[in-house]
mmCIF file of C-alpha atoms in Angstrom:
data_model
loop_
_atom_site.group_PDB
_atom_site.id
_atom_site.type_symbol
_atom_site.label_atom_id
_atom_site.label_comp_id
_atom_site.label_asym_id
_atom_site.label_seq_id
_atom_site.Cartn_x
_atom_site.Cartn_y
_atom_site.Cartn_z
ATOM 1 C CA UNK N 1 112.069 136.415 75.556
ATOM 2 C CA UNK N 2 111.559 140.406 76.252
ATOM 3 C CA UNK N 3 108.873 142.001 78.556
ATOM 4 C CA UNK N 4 108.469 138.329 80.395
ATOM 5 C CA UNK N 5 110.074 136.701 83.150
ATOM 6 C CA UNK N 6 112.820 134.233 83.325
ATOM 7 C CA UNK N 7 111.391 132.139 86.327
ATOM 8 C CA UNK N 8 107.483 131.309 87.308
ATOM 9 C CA UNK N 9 107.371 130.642 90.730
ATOM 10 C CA UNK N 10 103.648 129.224 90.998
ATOM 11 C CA UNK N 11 102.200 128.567 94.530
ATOM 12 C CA UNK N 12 98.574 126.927 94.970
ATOM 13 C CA UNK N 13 97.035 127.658 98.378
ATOM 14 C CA UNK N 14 94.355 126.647 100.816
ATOM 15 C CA UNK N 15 93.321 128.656 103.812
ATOM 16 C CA UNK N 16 97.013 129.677 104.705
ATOM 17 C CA UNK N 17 96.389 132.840 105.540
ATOM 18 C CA UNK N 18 99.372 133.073 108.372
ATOM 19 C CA UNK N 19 101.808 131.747 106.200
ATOM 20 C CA UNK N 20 101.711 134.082 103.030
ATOM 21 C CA UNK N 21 104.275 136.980 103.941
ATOM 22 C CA UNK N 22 107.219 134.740 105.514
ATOM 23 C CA UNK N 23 106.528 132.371 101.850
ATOM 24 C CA UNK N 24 106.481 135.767 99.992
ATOM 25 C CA UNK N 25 109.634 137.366 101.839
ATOM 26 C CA UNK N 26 111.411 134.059 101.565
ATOM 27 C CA UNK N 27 110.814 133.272 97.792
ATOM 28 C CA UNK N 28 111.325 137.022 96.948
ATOM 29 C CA UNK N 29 115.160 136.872 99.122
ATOM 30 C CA UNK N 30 115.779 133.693 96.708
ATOM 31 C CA UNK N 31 114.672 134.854 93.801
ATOM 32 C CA UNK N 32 116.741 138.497 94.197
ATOM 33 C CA UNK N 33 119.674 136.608 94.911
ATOM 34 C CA UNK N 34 119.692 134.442 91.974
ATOM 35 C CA UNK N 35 119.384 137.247 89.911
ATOM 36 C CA UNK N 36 116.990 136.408 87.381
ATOM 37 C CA UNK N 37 113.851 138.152 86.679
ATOM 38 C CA UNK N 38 111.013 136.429 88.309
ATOM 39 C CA UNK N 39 106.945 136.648 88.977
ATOM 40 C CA UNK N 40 105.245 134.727 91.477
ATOM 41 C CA UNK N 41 101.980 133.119 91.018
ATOM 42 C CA UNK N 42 99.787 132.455 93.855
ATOM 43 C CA UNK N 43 95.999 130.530 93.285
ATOM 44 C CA UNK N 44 93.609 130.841 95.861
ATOM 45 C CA UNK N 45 92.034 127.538 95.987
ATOM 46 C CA UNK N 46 88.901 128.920 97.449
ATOM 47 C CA UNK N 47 89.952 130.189 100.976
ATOM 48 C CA UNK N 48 87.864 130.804 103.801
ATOM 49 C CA UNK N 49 90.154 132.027 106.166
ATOM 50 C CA UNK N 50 91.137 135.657 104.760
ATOM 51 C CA UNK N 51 93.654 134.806 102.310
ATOM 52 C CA UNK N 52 92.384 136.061 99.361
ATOM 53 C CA UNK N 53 92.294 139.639 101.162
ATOM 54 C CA UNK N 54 95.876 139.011 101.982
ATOM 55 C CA UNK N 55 96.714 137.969 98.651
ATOM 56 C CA UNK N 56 95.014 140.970 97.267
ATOM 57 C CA UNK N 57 97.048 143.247 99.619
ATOM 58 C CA UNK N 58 100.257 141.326 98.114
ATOM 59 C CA UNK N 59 99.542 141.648 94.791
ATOM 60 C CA UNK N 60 98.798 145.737 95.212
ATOM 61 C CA UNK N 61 102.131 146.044 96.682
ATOM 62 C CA UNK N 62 104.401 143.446 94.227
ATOM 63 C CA UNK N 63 104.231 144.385 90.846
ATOM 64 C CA UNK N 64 105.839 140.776 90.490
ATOM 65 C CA UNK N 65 102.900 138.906 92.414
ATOM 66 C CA UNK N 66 99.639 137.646 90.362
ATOM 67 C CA UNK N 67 96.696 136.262 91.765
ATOM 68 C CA UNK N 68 94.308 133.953 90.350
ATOM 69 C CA UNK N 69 90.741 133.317 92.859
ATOM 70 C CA UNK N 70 88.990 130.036 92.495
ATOM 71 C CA UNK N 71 84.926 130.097 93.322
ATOM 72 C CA UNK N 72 85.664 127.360 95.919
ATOM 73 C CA UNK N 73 87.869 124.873 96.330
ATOM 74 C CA UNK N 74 88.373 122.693 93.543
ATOM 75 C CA UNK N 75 91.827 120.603 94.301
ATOM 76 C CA UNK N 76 95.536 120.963 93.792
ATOM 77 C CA UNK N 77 95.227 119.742 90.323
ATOM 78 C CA UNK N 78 92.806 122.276 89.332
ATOM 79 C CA UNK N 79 94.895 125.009 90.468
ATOM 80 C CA UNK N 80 98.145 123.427 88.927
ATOM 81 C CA UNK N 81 96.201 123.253 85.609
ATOM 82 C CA UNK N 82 95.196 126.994 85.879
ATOM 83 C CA UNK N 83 99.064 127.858 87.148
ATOM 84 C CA UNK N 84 100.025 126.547 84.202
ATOM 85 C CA UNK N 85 97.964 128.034 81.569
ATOM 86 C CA UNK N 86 98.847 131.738 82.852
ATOM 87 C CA UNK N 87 102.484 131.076 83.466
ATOM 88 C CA UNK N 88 104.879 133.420 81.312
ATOM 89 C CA UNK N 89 108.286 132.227 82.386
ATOM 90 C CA UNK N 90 110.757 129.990 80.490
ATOM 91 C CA UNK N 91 111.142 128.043 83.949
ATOM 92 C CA UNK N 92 107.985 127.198 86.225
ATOM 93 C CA UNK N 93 108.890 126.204 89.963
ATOM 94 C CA UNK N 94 105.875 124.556 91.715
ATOM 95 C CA UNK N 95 105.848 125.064 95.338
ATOM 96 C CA UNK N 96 103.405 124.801 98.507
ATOM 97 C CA UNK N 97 102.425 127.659 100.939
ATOM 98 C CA UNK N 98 102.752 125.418 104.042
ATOM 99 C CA UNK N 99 106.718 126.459 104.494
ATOM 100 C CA UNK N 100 107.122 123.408 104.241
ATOM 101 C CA UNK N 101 109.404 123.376 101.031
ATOM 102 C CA UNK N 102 112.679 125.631 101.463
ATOM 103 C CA UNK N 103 112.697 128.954 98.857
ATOM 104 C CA UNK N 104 116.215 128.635 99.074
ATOM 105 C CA UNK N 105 116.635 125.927 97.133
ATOM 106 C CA UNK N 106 115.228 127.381 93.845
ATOM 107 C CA UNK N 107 117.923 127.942 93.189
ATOM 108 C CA UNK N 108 119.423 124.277 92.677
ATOM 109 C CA UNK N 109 116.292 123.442 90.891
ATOM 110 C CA UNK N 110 116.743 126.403 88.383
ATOM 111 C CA UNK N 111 120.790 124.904 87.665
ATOM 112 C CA UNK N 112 119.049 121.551 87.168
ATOM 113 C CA UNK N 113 117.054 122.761 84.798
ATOM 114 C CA UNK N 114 119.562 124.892 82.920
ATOM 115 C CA UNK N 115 121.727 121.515 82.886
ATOM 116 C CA UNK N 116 119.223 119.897 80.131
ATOM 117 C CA UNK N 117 116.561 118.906 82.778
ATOM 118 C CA UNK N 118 112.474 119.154 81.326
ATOM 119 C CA UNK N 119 111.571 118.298 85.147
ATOM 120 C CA UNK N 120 113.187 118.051 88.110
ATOM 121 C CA UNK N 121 110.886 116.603 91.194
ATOM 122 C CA UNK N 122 112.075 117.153 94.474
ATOM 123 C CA UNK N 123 112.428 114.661 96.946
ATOM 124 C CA UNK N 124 112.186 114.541 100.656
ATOM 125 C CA UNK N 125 114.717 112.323 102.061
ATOM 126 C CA UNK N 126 113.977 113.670 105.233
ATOM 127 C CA UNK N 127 110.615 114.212 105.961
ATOM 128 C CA UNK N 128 109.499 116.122 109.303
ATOM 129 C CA UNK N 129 105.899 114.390 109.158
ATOM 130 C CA UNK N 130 103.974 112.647 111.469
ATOM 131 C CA UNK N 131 104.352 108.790 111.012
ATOM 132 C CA UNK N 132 100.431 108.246 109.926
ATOM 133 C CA UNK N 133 101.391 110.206 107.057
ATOM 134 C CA UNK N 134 105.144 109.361 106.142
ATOM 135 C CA UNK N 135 104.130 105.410 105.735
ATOM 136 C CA UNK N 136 101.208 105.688 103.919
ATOM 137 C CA UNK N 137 103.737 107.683 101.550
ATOM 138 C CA UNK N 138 106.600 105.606 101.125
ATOM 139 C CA UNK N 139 104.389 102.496 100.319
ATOM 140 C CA UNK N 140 102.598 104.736 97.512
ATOM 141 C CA UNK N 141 105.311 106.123 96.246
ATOM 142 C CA UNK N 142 107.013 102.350 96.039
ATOM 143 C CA UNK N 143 104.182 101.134 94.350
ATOM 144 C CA UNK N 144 103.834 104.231 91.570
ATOM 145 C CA UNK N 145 107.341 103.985 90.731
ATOM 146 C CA UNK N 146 107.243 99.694 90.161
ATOM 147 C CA UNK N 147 103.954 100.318 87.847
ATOM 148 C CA UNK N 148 105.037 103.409 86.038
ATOM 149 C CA UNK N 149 108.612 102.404 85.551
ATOM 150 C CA UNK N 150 109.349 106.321 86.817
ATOM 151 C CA UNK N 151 112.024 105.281 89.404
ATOM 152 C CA UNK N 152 111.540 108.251 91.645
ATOM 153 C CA UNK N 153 111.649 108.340 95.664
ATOM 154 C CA UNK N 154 108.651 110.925 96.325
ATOM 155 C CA UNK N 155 105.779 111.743 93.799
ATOM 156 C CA UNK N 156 103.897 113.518 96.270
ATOM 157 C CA UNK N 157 106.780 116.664 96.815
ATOM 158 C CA UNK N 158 105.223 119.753 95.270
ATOM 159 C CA UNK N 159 108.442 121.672 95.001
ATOM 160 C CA UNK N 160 109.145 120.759 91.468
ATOM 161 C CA UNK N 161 110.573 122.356 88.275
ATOM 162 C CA UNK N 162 110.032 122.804 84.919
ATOM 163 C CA UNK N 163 110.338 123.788 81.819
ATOM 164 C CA UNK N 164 107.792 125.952 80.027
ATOM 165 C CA UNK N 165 107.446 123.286 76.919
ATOM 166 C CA UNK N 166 106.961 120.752 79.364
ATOM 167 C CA UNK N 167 103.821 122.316 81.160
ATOM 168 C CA UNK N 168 102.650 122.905 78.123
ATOM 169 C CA UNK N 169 101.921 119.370 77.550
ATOM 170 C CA UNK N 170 100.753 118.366 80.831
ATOM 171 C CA UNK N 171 96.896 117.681 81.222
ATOM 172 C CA UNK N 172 96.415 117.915 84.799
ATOM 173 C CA UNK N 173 92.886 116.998 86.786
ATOM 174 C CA UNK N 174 91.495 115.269 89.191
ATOM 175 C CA UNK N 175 94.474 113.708 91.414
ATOM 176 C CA UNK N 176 97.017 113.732 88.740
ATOM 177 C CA UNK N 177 99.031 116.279 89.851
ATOM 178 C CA UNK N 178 101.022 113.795 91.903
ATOM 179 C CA UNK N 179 102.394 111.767 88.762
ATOM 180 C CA UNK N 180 103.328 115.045 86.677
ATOM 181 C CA UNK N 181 106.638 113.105 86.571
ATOM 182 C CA UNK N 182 104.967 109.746 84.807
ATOM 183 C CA UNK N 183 102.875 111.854 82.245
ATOM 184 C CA UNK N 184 106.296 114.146 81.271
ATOM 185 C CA UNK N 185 107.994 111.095 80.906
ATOM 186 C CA UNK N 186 105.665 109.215 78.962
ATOM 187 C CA UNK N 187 105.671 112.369 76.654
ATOM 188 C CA UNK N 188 109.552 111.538 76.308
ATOM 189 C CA UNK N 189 110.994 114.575 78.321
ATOM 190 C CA UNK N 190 113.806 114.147 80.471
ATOM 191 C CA UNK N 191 112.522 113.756 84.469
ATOM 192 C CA UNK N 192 115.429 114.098 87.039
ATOM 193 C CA UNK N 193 115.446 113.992 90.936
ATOM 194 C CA UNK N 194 116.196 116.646 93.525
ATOM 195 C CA UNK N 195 116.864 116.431 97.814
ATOM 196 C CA UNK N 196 114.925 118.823 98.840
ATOM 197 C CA UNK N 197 115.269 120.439 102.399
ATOM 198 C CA UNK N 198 111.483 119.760 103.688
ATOM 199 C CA UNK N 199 110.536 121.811 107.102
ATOM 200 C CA UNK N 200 108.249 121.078 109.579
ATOM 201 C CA UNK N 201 104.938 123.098 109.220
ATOM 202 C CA UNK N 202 104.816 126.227 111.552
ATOM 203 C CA UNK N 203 100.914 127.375 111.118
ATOM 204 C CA UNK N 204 97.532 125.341 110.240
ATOM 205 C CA UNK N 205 97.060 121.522 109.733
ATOM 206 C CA UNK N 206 97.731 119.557 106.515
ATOM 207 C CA UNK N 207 94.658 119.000 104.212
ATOM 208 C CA UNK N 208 95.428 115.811 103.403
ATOM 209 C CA UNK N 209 94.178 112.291 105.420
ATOM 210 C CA UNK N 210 94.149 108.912 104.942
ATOM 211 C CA UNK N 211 91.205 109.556 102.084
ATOM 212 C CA UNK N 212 94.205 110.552 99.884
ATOM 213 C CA UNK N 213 96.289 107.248 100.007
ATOM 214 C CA UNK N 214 92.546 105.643 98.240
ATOM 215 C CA UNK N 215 92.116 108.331 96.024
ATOM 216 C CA UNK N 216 95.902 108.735 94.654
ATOM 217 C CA UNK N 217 96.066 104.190 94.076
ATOM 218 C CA UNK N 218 92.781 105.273 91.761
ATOM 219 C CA UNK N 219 94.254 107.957 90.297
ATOM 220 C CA UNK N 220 97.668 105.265 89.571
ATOM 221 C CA UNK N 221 95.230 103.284 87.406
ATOM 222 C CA UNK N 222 93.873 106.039 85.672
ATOM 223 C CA UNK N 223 97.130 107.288 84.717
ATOM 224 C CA UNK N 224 98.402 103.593 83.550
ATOM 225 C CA UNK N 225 95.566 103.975 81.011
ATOM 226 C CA UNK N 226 96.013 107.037 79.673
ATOM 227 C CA UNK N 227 99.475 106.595 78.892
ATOM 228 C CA UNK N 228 101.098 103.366 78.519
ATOM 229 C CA UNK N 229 97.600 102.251 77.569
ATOM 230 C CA UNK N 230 95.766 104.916 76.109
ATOM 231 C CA UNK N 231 96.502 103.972 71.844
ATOM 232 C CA UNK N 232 95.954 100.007 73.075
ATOM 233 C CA UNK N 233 93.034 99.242 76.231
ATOM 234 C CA UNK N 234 92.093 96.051 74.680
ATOM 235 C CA UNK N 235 95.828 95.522 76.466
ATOM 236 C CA UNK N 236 94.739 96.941 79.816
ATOM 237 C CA UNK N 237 91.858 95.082 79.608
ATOM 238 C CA UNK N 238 92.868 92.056 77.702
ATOM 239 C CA UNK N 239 95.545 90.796 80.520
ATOM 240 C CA UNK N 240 93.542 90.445 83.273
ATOM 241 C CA UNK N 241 90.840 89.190 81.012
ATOM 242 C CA UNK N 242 92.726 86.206 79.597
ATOM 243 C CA UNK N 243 94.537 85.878 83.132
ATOM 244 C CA UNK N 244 90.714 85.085 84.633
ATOM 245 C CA UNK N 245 89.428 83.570 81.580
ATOM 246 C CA UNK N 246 92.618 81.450 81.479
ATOM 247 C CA UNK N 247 91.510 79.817 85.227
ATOM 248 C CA UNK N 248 87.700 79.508 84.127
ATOM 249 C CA UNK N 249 88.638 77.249 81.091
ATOM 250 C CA UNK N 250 91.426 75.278 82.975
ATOM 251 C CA UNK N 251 88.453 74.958 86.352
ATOM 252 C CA UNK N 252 85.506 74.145 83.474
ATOM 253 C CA UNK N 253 87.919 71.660 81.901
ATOM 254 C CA UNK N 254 88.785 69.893 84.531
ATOM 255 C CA UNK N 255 85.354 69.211 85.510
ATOM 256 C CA UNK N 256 84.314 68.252 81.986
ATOM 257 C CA UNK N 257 86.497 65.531 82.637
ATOM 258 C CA UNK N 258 85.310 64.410 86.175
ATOM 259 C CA UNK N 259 81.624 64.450 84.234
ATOM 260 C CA UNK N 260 82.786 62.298 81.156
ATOM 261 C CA UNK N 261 83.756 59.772 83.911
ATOM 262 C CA UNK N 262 80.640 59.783 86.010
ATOM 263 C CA UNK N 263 81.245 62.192 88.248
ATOM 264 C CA UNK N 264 78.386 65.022 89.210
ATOM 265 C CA UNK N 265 79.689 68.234 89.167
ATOM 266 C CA UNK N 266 76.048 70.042 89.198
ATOM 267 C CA UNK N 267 76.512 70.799 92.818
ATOM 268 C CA UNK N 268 80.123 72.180 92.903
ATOM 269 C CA UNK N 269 80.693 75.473 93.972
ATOM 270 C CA UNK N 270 83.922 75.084 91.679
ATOM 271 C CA UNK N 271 81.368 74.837 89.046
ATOM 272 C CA UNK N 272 80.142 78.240 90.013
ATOM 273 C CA UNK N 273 83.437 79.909 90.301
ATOM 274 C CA UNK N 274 84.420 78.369 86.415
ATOM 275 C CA UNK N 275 81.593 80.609 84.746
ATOM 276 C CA UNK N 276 81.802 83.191 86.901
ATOM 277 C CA UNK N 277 85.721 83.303 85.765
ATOM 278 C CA UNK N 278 84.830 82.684 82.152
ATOM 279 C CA UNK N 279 82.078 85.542 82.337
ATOM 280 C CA UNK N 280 84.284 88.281 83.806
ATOM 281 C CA UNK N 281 86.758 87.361 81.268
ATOM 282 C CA UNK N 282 84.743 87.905 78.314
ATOM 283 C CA UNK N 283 83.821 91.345 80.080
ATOM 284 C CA UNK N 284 86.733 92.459 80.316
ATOM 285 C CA UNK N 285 88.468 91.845 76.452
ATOM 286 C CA UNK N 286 84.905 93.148 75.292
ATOM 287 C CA UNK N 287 85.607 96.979 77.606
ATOM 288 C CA UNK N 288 89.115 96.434 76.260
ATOM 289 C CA UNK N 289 87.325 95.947 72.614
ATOM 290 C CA UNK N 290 85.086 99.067 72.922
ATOM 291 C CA UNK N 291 87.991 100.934 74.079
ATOM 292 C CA UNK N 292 89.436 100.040 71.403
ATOM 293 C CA UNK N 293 87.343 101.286 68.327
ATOM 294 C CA UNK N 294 86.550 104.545 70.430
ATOM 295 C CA UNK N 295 90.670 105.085 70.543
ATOM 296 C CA UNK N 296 90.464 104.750 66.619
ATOM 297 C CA UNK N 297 87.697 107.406 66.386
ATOM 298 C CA UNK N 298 88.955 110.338 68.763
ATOM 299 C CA UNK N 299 93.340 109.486 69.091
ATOM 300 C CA UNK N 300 94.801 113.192 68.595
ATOM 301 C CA UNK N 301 98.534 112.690 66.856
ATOM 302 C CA UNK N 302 98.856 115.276 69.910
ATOM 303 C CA UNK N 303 98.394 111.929 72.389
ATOM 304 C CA UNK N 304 100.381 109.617 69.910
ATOM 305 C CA UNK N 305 103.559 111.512 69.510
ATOM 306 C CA UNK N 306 105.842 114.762 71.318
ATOM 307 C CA UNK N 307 108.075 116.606 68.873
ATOM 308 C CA UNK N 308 111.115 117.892 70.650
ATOM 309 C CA UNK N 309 112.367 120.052 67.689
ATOM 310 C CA UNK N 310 112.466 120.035 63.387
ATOM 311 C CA UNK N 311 114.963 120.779 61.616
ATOM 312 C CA UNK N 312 114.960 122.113 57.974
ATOM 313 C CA UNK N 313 116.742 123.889 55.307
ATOM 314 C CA UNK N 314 116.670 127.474 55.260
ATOM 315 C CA UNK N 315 113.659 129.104 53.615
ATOM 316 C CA UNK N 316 116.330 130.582 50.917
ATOM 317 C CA UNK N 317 117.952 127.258 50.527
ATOM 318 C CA UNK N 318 114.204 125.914 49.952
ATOM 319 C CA UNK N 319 112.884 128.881 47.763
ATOM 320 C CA UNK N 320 116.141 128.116 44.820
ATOM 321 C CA UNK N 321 115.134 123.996 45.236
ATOM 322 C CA UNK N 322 111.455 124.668 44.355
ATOM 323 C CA UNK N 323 111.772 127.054 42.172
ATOM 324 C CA UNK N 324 111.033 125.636 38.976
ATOM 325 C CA UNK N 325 106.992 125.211 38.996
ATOM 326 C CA UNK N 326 105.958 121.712 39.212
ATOM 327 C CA UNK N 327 103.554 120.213 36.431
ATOM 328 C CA UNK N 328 99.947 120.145 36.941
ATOM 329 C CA UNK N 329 98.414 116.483 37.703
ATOM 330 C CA UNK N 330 95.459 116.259 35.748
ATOM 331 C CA UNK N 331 92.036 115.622 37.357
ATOM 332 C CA UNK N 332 90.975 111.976 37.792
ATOM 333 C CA UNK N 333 88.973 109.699 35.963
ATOM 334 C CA UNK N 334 84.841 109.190 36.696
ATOM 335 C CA UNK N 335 84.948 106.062 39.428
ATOM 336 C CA UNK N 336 83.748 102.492 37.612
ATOM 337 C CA UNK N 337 81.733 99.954 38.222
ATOM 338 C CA UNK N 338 83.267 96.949 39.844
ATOM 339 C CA UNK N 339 82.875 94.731 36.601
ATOM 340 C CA UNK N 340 84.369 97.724 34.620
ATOM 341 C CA UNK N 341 87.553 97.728 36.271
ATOM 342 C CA UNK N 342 90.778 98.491 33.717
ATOM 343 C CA UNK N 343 92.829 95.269 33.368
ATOM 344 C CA UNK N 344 96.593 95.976 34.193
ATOM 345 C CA UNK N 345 99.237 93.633 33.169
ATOM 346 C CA UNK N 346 102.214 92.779 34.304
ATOM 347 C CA UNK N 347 105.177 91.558 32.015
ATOM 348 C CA UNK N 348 104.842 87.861 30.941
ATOM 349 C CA UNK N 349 100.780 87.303 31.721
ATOM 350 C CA UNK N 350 98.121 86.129 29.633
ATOM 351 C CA UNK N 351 94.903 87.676 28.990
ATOM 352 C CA UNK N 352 92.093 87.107 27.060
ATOM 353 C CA UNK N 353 91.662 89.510 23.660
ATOM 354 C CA UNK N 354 88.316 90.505 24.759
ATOM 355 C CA UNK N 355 90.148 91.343 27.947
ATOM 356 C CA UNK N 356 92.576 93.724 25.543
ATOM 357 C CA UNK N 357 89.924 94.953 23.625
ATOM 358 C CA UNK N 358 87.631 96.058 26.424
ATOM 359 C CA UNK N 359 91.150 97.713 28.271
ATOM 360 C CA UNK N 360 91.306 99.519 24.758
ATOM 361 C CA UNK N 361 88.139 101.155 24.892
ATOM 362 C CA UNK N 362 87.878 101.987 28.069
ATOM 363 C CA UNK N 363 91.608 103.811 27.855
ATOM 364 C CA UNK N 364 90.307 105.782 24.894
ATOM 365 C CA UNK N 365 87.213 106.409 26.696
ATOM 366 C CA UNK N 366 89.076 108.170 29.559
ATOM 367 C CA UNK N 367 91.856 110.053 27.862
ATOM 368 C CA UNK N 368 88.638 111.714 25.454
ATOM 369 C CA UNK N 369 87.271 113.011 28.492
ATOM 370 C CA UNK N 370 90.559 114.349 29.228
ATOM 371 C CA UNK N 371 90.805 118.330 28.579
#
């Protein structure tokens, strides 16, 4: 593609103020040496710390630096999603401005891509983390890849890579920017893994605490239902519905059978925890329900389906098929009354001769109107 660059490096930032020029001297050195034109990307996140000055400065110097300001700060998902939208290169690297992910591995991400990769997610093996951070992690990432069937080590690397199609399908908000990898592949592209060389952090403090281990199991669930359930809740719903309501009847049955033989069961707290069951149950298949008949009313074939590529004849090939002019289907008949409806027979049954004659008229009566 002329006038635009071959690689989008995009880097989303908050209050890193002392580590912009090593990141921008390091991803420039890689970049130069791969030898593919290149921009870089950089989204303020709403700083406070003088990095949007800095970025300015950078941007006023490199013709191949952009800048995008946020208001305030609105999330790494927010400023993925913007990334993404302004991106002009075939291949879009994700990084973060912590120096925390090694430059000089674009590029292995860039071969991995060029291999037939949509998205490759790095991964680091080696992490030079404090342990309050490095558990809370691995459990996460263990539990995302069991549910989402995405059997990836680390969804929470930000050095990632991808092709331009892909982002272009990728809805990111809220916390989902740390299962890009689940949504891609639910949308059928092809996700690989990368080992990544991951560096300990040389300026500031990570912006993440425990807060995020909540907030990402949330965002898990969300995901779940928007895309292995998002053409069927009543299934999201419906399984831990019938699961409880399944328990309620067996509890409530069981006790209908201590009462037919004389037993009092008003008093049981086991008759309390039957209903209760049997109640949440019914709650739950009639959210799956709703969900349901609102998915019938606003499904996009966008959500439904991801076309990789058509194929065709060529237009020429196409022009000499179609080029005798079709006939002209004729206009349809005034709608009828239900009792009016023509009778149409198939070979070998019996009907009435007022039946025929009626049939008769009414044929007549259509092909007059005719022009």
């Amino acid at each position: 593609m002329s006038n635009q660059p071959y690689i989008s490096i995009l880097i989303p930032l908050f209050d890193e103020l002392r580590s912009i020029p090593e990141m921008h001297a390091q991803v420039t050195d890689a970049c130069v040496k791969l030898g593919r034109t290149y921009e870089i990307l950089w989204i303020d996140d709403g700083s406070r710390d003088g990095s949007a000055h800095a970025l300015d400065e950078l941007a006023a110097r490199d013709p191949r630096s952009r800048v995008v300001h946020f208001r305030r700060n609105f999330g790494k998902s927010s400023a993925l999603a913007a990334g993404f939208e302004r991106v002009r290169g075939q291949i879009v690297l994700t990084m973060d401005a912590d120096l925390q992910d090694d430059p000089a591995m674009i590029d292995d991400f860039v071969r991995r891509i060029e291999a037939g990769a949509d998205l490759v997610s790095g991964w680091k093996k080696t992490r030079h983390d404090p342990i309050d951070k490095t558990l809370p992690s691995r459990l996460f990432n263990a539990v995302v890849s069991r549910l989402s069937g995405v059997r990836l080590h680390d969804f929470n690397c930000g050095f990632k890579a991808y092709r331009a199609d892909c982002v272009r399908e990728l809805s990111v908000y809220g916390g989902f920017h740390r299962f890009l990898p689940v949504l891609a592949h639910h949308r059928g592209y092809r996700v690989e893994e990368l080992i990544v060389n991951h560096r300990a952090r040389k300026h500031g403090k990570s912006k993440y605490g425990v807060k995020r281990m909540f907030d990402g199991f949330m965002d898990l669930l969300t995901v779940l239902l928007v895309t292995r359930y998002r053409t069927r809740p009543l299934h999201f719903f419906g399984i831990p519905g019938m699961v409880l309501g399944g328990l309620g009847v067996l509890i409530l049955t069981y006790l209908s059978f201590l009462w037919l033989f004389g037993y009092a069961i008003g008093e049981r707290p086991l008759l309390t925890l039957g209903v209760l069951l049997t109640i949440v149950a019914m709650q739950f298949v009639g959210v799956g329900l709703l969900g349901e008949l609102l998915v019938r009313t606003t499904i996009r074939s966008q959500e439904v389906f991801s076309i990789r590529e058509e194929r065709e004849a060529p237009a020429p090939t196409r022009a000499a098929i179609y080029a005798q002019p079709s006939p002209v289907l004729p206009p349809s008949a005034p709608p009828m009354s239900g009792r009016q409806l023509p009778v149409s027979l198939a070979e070998g049954d019996q009907v009435s001769e007022e039946a025929r004659t009626v049939t008769r008229a009414q044929n007549q009566n259509q092909l007059a109107r005719r022009p």
